[in-house]
Short mmCIF file of C-alpha atoms in Angstrom, two decimals:
data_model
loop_
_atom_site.label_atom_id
_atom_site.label_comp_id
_atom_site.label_asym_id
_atom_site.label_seq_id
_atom_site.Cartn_x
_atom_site.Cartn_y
_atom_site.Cartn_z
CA UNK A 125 80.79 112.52 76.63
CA UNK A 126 79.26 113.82 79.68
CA UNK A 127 75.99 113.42 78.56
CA UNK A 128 76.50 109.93 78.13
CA UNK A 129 77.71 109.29 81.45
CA UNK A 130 74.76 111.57 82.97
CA UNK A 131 72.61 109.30 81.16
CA UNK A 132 74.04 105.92 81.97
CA UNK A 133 74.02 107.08 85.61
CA UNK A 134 69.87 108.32 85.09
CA UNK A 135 69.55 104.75 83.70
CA UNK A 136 71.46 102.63 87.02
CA UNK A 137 69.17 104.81 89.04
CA UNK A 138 66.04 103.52 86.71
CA UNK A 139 66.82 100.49 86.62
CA UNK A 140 67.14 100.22 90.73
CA UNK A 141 64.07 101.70 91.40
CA UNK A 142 62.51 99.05 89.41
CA UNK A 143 64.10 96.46 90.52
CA UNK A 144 63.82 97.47 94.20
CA UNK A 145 60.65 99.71 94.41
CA UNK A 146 58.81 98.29 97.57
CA UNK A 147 62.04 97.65 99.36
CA UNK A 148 62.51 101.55 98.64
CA UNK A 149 59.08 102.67 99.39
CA UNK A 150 59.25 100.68 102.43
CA UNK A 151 62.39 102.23 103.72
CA UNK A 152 61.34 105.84 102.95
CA UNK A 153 58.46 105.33 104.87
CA UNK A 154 59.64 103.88 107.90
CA UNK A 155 62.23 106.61 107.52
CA UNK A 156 60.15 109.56 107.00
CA UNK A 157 58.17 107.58 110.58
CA UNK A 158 61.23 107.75 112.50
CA UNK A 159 61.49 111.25 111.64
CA UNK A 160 58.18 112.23 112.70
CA UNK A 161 58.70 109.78 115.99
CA UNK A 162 62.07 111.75 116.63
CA UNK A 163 60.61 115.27 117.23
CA UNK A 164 57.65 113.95 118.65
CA UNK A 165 59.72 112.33 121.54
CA UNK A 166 61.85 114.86 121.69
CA UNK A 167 59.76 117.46 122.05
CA UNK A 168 57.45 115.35 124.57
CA UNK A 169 60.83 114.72 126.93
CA UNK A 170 61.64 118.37 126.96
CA UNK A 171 57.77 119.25 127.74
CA UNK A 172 57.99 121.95 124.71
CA UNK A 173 60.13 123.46 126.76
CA UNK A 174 64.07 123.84 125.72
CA UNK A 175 66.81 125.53 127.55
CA UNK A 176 69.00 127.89 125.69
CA UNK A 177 72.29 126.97 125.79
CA UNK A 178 75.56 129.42 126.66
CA UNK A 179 77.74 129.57 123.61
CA UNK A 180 80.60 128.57 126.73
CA UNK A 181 78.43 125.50 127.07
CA UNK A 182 78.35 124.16 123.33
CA UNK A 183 80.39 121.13 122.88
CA UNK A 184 82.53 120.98 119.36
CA UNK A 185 84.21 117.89 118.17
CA UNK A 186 83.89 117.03 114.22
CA UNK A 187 86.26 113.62 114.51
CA UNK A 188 84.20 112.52 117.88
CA UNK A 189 80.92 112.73 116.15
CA UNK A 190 82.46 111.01 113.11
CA UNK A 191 83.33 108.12 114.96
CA UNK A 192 80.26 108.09 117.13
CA UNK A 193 77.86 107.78 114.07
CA UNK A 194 80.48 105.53 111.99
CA UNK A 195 79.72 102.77 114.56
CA UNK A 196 76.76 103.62 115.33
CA UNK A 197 76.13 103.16 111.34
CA UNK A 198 78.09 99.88 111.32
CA UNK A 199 75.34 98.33 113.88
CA UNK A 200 72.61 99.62 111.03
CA UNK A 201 74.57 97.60 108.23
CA UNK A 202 74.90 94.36 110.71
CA UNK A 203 71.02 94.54 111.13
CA UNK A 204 70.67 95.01 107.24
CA UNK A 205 72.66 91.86 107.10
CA UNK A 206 70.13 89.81 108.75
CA UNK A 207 68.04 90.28 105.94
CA UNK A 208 69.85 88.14 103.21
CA UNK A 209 69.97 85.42 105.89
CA UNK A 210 66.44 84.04 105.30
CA UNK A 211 63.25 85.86 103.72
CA UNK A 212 61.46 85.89 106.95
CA UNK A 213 63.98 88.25 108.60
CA UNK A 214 63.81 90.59 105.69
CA UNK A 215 61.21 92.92 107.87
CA UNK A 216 63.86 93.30 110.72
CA UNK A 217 66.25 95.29 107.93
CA UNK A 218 63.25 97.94 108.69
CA UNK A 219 64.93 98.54 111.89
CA UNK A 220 67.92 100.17 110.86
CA UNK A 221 65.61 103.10 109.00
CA UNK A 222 63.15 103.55 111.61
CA UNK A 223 66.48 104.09 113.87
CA UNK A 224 68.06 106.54 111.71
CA UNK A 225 65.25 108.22 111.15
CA UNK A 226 64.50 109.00 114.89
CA UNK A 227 67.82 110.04 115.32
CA UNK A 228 67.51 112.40 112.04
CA UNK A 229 64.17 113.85 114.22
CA UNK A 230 65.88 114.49 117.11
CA UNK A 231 68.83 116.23 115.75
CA UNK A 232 66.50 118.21 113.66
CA UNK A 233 64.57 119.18 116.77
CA UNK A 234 67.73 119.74 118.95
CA UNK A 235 70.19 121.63 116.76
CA UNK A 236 66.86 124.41 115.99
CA UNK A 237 65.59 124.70 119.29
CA UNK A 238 68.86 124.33 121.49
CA UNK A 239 71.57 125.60 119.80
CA UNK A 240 69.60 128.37 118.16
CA UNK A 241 71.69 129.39 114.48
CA UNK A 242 74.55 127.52 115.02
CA UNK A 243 72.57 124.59 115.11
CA UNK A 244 70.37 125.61 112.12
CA UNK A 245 73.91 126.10 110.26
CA UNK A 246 75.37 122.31 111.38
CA UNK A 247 72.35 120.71 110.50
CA UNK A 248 71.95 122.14 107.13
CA UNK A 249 75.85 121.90 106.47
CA UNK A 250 76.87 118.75 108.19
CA UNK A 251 74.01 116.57 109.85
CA UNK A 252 71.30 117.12 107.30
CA UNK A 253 73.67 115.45 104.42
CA UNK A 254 75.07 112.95 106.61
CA UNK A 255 71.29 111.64 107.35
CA UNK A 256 70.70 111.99 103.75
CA UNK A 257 73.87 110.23 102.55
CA UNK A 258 73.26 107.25 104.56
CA UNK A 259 69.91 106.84 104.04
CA UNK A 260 70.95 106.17 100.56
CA UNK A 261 73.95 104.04 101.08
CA UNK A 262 71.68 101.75 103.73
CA UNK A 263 68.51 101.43 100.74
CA UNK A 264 71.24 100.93 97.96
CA UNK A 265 72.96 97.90 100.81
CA UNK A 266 69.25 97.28 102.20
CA UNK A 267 67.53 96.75 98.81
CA UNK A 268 70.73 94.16 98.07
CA UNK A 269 70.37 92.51 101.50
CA UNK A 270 66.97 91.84 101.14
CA UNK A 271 67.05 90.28 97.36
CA UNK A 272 69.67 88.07 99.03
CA UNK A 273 67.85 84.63 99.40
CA UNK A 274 69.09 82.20 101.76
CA UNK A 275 72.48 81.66 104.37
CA UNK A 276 74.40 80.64 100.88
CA UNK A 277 74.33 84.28 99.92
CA UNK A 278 74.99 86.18 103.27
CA UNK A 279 79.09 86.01 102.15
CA UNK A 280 78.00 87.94 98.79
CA UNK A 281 75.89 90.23 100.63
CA UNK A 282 78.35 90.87 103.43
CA UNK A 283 80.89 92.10 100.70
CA UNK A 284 78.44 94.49 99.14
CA UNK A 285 77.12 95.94 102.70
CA UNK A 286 80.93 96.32 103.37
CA UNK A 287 81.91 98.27 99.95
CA UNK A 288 78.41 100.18 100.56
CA UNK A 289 79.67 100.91 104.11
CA UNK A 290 83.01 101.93 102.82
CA UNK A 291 81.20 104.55 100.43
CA UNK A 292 79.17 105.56 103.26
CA UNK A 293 82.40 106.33 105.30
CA UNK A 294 84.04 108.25 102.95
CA UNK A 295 81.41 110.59 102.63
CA UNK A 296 80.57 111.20 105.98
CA UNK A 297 84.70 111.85 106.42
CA UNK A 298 84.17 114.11 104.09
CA UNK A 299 81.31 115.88 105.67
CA UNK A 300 82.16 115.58 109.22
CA UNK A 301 86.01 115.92 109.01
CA UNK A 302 86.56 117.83 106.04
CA UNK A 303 83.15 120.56 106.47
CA UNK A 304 84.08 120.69 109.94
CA UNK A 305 87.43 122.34 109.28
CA UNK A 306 85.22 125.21 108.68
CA UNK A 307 82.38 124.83 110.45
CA UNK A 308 82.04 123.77 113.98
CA UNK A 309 80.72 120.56 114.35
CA UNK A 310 78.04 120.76 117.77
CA UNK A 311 77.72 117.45 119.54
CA UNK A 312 74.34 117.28 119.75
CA UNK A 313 73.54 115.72 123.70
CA UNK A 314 70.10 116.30 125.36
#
């Protein structure tokens, strides 16, 4: 029995890649560029310098930072949105990865060089699988968006971005909220 579901779920995946595989490859890459863009910038404001920051000086707050990012992930999904309204906006759904991605790079940056191994610890426990997480929900909701043709089919579209979004939530609840009961979510400023 598990097998078979292991399998059905091997073949959704399959089957969406093939459907969707330049909307995919397009997103990773403008992903993996906001990445590299992140810690570039970041380390080019801070002059390769970074300050070492007091433990006493270390802000915690797992529900702030859940919030924070859950709207801050609800603009992505509006952008994404744009894409099912005509063809020629499709390219603009880009915009939402190339943001996240930054963001992922300058986390990654901050939380190593700042906050020394309590940053190394929240980014592997909690930021690195929010990033992750989301960067799967928004292809799954981008890759829909953008197959979307036409004004006729933002409605249908809207509803999937909003179940997708839904998903998205849960799971960064669960990371954010639920992880950081036990570990000490930083709120990563600069």
């Amino acid at each position: 029995m598990k097998m078979t579901g292991l399998r059905t779920a091997r073949g959704v995946v399959k089957d969406f890649l093939k459907e969707n595989k330049k909307s995919v490859l397009s997103f990773g890459i403008v992903f993996a560029l906001g990445i590299a863009v992140g810690i570039f910038v970041t380390i080019s404001a801070a002059g390769g310098e970074f300050e070492r920051v007091a433990r006493a000086d270390m802000e915690f707050g797992a529900v702030k930072v859940f919030f924070t990012s859950a709207f801050a992930v609800l603009a992505g999904y509006g952008v994404l949105l744009l894409a099912a309204c005509a063809p020629a906006l499709a390219p603009v759904s880009l915009l939402s990865f190339g943001v996240l991605g930054y963001f992922f790079g300058k986390y990654m940056c901050l939380l190593v060089a700042v906050y020394g191994a309590s940053g190394i610890l929240n980014l592997i426990v909690v930021y690195m699988p929010f990033f992750l997480c989301t960067f799967l929900c928004m292809t799954v909701a981008g890759a829909r968006a953008a197959r979307a043709v036409g004004c006729g089919r933002v409605r249908a579209s809207a509803i999937v971005l909003l179940k997708v979004y839904g998903v998205n939530m849960a799971v960064d609840f669960a990371i954010f909220v639920l992880v950081g009961a036990f570990v000490k979510v930083i709120v990563v400023g600069f």
